[in-house]
PDB file of C-alpha atoms in Angstrom:
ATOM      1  CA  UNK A  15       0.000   0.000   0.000  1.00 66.00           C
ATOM      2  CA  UNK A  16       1.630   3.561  -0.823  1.00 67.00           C
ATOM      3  CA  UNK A  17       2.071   6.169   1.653  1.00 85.00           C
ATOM      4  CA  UNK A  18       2.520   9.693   1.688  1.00 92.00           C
ATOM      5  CA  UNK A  19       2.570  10.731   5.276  1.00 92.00           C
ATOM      6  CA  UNK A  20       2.220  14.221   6.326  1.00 94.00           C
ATOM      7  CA  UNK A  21       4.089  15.055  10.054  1.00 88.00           C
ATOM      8  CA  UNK A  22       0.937  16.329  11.594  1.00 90.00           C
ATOM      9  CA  UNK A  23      -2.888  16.126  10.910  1.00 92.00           C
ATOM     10  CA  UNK A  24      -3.448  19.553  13.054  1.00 95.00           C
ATOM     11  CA  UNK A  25      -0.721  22.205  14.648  1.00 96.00           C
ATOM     12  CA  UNK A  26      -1.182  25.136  15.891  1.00 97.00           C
ATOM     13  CA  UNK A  27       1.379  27.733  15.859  1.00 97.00           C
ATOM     14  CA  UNK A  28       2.148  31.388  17.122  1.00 97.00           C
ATOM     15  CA  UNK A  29       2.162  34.155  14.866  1.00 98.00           C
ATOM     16  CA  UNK A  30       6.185  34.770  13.784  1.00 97.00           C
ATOM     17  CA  UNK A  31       6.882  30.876  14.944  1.00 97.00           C
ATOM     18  CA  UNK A  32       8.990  28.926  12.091  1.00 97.00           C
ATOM     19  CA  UNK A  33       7.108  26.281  11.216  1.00 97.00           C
ATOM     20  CA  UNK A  34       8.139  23.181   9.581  1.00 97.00           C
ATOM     21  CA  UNK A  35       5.578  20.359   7.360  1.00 97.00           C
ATOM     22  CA  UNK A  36       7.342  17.797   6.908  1.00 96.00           C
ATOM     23  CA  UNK A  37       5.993  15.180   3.883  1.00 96.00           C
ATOM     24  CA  UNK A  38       7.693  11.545   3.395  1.00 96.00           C
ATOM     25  CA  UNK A  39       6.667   9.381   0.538  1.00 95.00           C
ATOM     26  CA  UNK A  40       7.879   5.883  -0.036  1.00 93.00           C
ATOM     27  CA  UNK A  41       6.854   5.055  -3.861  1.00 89.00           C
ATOM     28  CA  UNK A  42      10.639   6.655  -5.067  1.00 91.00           C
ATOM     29  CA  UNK A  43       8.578   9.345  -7.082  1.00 92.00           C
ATOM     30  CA  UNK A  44      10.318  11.925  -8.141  1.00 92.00           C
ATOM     31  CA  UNK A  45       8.143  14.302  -8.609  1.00 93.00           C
ATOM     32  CA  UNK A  46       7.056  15.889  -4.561  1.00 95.00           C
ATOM     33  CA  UNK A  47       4.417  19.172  -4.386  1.00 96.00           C
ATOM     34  CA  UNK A  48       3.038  20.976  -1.541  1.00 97.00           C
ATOM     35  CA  UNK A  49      -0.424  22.517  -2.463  1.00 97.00           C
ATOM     36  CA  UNK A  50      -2.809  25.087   0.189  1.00 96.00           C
ATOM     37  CA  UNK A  51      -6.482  24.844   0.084  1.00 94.00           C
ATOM     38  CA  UNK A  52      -8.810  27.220   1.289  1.00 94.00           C
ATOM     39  CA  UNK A  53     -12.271  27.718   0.873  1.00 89.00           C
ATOM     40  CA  UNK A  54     -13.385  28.722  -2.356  1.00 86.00           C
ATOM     41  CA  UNK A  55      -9.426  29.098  -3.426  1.00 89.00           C
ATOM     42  CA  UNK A  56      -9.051  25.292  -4.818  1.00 87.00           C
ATOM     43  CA  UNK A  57      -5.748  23.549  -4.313  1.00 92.00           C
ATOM     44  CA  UNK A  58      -2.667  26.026  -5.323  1.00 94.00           C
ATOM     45  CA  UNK A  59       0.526  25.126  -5.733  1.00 94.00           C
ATOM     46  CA  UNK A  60       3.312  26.760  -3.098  1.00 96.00           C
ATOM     47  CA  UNK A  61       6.561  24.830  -4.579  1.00 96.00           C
ATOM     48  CA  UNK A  62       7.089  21.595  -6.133  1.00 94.00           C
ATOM     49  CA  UNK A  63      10.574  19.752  -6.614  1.00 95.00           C
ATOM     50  CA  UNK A  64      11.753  17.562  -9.301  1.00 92.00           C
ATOM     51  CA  UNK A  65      14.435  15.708  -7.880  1.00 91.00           C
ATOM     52  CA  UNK A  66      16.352  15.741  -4.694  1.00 92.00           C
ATOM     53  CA  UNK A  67      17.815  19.713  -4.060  1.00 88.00           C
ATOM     54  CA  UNK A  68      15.517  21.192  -6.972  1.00 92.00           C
ATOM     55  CA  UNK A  69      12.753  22.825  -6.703  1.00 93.00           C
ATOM     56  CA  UNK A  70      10.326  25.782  -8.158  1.00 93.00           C
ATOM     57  CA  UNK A  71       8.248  28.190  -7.290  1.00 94.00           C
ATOM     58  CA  UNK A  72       4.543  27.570  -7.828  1.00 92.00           C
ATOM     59  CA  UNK A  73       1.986  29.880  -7.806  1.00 91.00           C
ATOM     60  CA  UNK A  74       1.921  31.505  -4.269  1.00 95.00           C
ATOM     61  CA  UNK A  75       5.484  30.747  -2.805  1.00 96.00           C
ATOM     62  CA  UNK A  76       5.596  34.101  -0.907  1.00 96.00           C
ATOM     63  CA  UNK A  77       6.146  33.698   3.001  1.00 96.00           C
ATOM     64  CA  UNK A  78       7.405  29.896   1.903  1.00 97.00           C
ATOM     65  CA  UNK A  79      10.482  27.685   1.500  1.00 97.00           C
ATOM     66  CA  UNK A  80      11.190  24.385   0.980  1.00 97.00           C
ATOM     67  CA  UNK A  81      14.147  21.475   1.565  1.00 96.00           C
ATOM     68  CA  UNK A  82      14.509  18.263  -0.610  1.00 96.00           C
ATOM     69  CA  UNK A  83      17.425  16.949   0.727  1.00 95.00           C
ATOM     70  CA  UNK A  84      16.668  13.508   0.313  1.00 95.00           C
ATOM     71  CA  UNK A  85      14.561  12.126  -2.795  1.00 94.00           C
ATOM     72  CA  UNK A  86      11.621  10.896  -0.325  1.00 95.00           C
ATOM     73  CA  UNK A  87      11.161  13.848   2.459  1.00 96.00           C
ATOM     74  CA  UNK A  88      10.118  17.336   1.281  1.00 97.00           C
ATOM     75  CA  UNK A  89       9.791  20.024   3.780  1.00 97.00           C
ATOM     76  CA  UNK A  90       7.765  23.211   4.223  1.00 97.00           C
ATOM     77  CA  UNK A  91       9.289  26.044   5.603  1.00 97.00           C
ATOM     78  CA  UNK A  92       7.118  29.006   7.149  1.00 97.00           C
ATOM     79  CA  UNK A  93      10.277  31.283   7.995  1.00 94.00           C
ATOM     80  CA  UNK A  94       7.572  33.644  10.007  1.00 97.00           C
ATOM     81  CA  UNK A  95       4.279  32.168  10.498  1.00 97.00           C
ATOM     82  CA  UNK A  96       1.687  34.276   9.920  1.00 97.00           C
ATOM     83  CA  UNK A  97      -2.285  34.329  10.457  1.00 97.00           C
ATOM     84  CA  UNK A  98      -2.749  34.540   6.477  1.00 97.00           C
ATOM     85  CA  UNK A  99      -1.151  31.281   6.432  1.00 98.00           C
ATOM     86  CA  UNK A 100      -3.684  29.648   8.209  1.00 98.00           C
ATOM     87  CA  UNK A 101      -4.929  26.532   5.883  1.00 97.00           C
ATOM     88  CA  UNK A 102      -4.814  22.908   4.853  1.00 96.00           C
ATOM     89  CA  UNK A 103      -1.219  22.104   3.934  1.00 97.00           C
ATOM     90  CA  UNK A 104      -1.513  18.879   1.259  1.00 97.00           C
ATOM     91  CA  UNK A 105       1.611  17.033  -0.140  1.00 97.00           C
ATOM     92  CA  UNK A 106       1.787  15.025  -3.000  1.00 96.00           C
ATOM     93  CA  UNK A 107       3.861  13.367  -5.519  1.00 95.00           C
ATOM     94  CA  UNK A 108       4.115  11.867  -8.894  1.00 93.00           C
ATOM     95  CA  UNK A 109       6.327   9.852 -11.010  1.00 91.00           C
ATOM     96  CA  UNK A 110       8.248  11.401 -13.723  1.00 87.00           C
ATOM     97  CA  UNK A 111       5.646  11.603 -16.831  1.00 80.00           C
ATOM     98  CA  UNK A 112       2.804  13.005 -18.764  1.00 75.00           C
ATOM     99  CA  UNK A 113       0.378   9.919 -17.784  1.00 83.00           C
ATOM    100  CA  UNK A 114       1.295   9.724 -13.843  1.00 90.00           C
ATOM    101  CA  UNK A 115      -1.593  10.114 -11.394  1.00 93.00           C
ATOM    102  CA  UNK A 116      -0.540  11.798  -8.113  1.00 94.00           C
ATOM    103  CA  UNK A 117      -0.956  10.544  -4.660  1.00 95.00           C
ATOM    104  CA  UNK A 118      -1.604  13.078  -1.759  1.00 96.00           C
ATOM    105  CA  UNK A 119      -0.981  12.477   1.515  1.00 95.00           C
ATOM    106  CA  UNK A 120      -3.686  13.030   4.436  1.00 93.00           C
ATOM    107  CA  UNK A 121      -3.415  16.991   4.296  1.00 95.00           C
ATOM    108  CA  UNK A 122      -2.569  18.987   7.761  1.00 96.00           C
ATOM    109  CA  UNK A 123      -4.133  21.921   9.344  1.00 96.00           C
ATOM    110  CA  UNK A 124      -2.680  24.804  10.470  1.00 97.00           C
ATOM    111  CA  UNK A 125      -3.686  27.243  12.766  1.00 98.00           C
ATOM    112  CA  UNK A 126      -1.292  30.783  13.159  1.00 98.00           C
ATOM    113  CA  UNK A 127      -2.758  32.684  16.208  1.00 97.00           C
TER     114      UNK A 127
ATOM    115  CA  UNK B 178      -0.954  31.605 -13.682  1.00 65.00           C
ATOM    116  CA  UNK B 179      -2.407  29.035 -15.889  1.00 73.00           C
ATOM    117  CA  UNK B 180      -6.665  29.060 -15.546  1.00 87.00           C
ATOM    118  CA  UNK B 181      -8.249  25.776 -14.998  1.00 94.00           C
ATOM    119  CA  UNK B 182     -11.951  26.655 -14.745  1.00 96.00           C
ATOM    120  CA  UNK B 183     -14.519  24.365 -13.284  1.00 97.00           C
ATOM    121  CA  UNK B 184     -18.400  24.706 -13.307  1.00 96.00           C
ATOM    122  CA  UNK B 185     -20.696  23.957 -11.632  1.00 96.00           C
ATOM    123  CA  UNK B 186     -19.314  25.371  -8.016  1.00 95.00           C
ATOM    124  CA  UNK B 187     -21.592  23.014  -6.224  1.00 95.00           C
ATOM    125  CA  UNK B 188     -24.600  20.406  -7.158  1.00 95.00           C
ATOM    126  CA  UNK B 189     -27.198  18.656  -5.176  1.00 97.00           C
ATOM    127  CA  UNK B 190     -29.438  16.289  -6.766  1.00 97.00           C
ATOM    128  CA  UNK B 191     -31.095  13.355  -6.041  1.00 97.00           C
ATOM    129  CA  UNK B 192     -30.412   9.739  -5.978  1.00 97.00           C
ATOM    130  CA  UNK B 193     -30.222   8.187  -8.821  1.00 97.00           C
ATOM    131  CA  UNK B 194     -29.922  10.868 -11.054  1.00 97.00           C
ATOM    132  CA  UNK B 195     -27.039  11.266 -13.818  1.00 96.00           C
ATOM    133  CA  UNK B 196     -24.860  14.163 -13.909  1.00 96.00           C
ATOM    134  CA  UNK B 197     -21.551  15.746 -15.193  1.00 95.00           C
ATOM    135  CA  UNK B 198     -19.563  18.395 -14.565  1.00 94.00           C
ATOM    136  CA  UNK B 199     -17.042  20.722 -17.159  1.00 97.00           C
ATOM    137  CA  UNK B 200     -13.270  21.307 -16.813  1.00 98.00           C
ATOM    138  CA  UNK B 201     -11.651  23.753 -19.373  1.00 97.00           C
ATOM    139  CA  UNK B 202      -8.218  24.102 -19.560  1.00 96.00           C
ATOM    140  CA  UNK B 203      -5.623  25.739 -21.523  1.00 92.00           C
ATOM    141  CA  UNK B 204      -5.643  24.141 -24.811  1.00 86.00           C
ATOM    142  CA  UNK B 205      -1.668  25.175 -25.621  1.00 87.00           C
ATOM    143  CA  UNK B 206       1.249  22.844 -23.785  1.00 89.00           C
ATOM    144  CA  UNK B 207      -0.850  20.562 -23.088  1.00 91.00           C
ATOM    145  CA  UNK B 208       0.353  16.735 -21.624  1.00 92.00           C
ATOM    146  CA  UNK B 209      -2.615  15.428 -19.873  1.00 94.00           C
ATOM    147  CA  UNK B 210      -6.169  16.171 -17.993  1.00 96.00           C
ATOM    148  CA  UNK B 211      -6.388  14.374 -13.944  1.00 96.00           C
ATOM    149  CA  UNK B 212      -9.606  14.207 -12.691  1.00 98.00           C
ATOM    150  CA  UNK B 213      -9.572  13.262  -8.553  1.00 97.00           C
ATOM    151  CA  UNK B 214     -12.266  13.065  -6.290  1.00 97.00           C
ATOM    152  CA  UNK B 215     -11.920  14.671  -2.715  1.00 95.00           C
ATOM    153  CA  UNK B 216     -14.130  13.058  -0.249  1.00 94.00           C
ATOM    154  CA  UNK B 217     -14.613  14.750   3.522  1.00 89.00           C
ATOM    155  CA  UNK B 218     -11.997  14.054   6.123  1.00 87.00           C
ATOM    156  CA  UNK B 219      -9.725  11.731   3.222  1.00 91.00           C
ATOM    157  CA  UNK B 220      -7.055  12.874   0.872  1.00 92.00           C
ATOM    158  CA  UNK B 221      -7.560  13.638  -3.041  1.00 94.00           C
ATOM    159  CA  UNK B 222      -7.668  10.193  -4.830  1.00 95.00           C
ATOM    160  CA  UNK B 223      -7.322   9.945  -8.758  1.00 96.00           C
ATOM    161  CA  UNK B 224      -9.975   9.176 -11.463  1.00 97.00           C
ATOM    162  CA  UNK B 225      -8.434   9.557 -14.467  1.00 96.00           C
ATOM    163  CA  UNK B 226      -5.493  10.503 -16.039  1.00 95.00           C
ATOM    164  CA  UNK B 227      -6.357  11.571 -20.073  1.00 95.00           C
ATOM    165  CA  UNK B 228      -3.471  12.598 -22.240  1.00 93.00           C
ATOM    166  CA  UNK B 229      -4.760  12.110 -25.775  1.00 92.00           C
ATOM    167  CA  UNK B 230      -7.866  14.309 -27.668  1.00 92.00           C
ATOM    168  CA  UNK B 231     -10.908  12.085 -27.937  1.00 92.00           C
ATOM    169  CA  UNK B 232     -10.008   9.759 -25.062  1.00 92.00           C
ATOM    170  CA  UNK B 233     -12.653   8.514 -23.106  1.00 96.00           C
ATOM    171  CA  UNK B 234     -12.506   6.472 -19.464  1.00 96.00           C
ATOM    172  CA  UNK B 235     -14.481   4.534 -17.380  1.00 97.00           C
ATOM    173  CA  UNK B 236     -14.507   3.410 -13.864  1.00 95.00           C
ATOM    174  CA  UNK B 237     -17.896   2.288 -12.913  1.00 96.00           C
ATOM    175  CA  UNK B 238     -20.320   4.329 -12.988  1.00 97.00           C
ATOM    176  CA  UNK B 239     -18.373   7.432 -13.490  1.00 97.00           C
ATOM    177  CA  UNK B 240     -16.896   8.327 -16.824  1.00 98.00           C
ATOM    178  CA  UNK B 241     -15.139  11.360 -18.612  1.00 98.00           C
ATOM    179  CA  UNK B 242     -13.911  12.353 -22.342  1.00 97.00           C
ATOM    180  CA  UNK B 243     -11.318  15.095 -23.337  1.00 97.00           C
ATOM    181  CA  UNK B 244     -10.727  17.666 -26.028  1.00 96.00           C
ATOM    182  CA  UNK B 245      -7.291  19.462 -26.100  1.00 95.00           C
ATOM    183  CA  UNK B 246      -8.225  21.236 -29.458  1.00 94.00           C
ATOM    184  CA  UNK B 247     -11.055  23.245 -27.671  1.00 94.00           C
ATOM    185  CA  UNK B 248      -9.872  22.502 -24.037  1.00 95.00           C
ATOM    186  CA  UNK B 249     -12.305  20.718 -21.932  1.00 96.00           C
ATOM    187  CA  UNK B 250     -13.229  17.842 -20.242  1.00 98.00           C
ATOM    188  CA  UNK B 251     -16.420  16.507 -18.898  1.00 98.00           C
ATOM    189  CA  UNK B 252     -16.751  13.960 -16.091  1.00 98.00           C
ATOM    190  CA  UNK B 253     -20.120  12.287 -15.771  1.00 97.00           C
ATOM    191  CA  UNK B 254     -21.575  10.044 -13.320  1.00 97.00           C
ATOM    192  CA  UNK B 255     -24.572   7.622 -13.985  1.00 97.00           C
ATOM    193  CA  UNK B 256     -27.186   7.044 -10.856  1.00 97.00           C
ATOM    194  CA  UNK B 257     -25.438   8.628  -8.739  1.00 97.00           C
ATOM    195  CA  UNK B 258     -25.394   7.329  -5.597  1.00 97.00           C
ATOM    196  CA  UNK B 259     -24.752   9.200  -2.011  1.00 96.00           C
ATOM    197  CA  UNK B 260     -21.371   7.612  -1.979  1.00 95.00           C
ATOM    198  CA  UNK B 261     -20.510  10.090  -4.987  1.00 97.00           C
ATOM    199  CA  UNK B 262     -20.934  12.876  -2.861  1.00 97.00           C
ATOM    200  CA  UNK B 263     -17.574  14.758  -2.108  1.00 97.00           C
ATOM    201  CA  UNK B 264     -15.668  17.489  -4.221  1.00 96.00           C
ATOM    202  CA  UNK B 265     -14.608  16.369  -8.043  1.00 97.00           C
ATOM    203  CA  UNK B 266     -11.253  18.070  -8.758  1.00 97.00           C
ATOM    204  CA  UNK B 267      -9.668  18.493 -12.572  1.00 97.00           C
ATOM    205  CA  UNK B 268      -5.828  19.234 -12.992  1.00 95.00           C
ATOM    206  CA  UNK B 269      -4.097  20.449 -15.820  1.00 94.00           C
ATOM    207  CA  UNK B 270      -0.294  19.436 -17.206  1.00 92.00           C
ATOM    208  CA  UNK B 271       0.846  21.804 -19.683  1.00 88.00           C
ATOM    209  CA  UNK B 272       4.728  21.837 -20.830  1.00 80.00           C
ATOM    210  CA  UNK B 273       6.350  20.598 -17.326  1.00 82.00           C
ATOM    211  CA  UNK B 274       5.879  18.618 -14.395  1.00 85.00           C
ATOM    212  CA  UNK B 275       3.424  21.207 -12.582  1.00 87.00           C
ATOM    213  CA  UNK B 276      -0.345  20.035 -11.775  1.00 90.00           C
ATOM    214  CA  UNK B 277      -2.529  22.829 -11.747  1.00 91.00           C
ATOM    215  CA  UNK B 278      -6.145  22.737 -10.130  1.00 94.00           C
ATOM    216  CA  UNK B 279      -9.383  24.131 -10.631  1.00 94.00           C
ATOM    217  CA  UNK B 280     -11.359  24.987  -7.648  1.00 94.00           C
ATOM    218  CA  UNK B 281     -13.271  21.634  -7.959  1.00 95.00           C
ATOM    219  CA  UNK B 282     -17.321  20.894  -7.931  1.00 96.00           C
ATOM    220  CA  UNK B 283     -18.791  19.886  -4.879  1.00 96.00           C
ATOM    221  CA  UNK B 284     -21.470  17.051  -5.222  1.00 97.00           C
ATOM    222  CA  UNK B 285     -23.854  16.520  -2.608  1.00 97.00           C
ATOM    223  CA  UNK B 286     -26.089  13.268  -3.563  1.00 97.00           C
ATOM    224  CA  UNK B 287     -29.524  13.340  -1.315  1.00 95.00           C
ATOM    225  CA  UNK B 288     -30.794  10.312  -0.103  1.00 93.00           C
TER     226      UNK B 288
END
């Protein structure tokens, strides 16, 4: 059975806190994501990372960082937490490809106060 | 930012009844069309991945086709059932390795 497993289901976190999400896979995908959703926002994309120490911006990767230091943990940075950044946090990953479904992992909430 | 557009927001209807929902895309770059669904309190799970224009699939009861010429894609579910309820999410892979979503279609299937 695949796993994508997400450090926390809920944390809640001061405002100006660095926060860390961490997101392990173990289906040697290379292709890791970490996505926010909020209410009427969809899923959007923070970063993504192609292989181990790449990585790009996606489409909201202000306030963000992330580490890929090794090709099946990819880590969310929050350098200064802040109560805009309260949301569901989901990771995900894909193989390499064109036809590759992605697998997400259980999602966690965070709450800056 | 790339615009994946879906419509309907939201849907009830009834059991039993047969519905669909609409995905458009950009219809330049394009590698292939995901459809997950998203039920409560579980993580996204894929439908279908589509890569060619024309392609149909099935699973069940639920079924979608694609066109990249005019980009859309329509996902369709036969008799539904309340099990189908949850939020139906497209993705689009144009030119890289980058999924981007649409802001999904919740279905709410009444008893």
């Amino acid at each position: 059975d695949v796993k994508v497993t997400q450090s926390s289901r809920y944390l809640v976190k001061r405002t100006g806190e660095k926060v860390f999400l961490e997101c392990v896979q173990d289906m040697d995908h290379e292709n890791m994501f970490w996505y926010r959703q909020d209410p009427g926002l969809g899923l959007r994309l923070i970063y993504f990372s192609y292989d181990v120490k790449m990585k790009e911006k996606g489409d909201i990767p202000e306030g963000y960082s992330v580490s890929r230091e090794k090709k099946e943990r990819f880590s969310l940075i929050l350098e200064s937490a802040s109560t805009n950044q309260t949301s569901m946090y989901l990771c995900a990953n894909r193989q390499q490809g064109s036809g590759t479904e992605a697998f997400f992992g259980q999602g966690t909430r965070l709450t800056v106060v | 930012i790339l615009n994946v557009e879906q419509s309907p927001q939201s849907l009830h209807v009834q059991e039993g009844d047969s519905t669909n929902f609409t995905c458009s895309f950009p219809s330049s770059n394009f590698y292939a069309l995901h459809w997950y669904r998203w039920e409560t309190a579980k993580s996204p799970e894929a439908l279908f991945v589509m890569t060619l224009n024309g392609d149909e699939k099935k699973k069940g009861r639920i079924s979608a086709t694609l066109n990249t010429k005019e980009g859309y894609s329509y996902l369709y579910i036969k008799g539904s059932q309340p099990e189908d309820s949850a939020t139906y999410l497209c993705a689009f892979q144009g030119g890289s390795e980058k999924l981007v979503f649409g802001k999904g279609t919740k279905l709410t299937v009444n008893p």
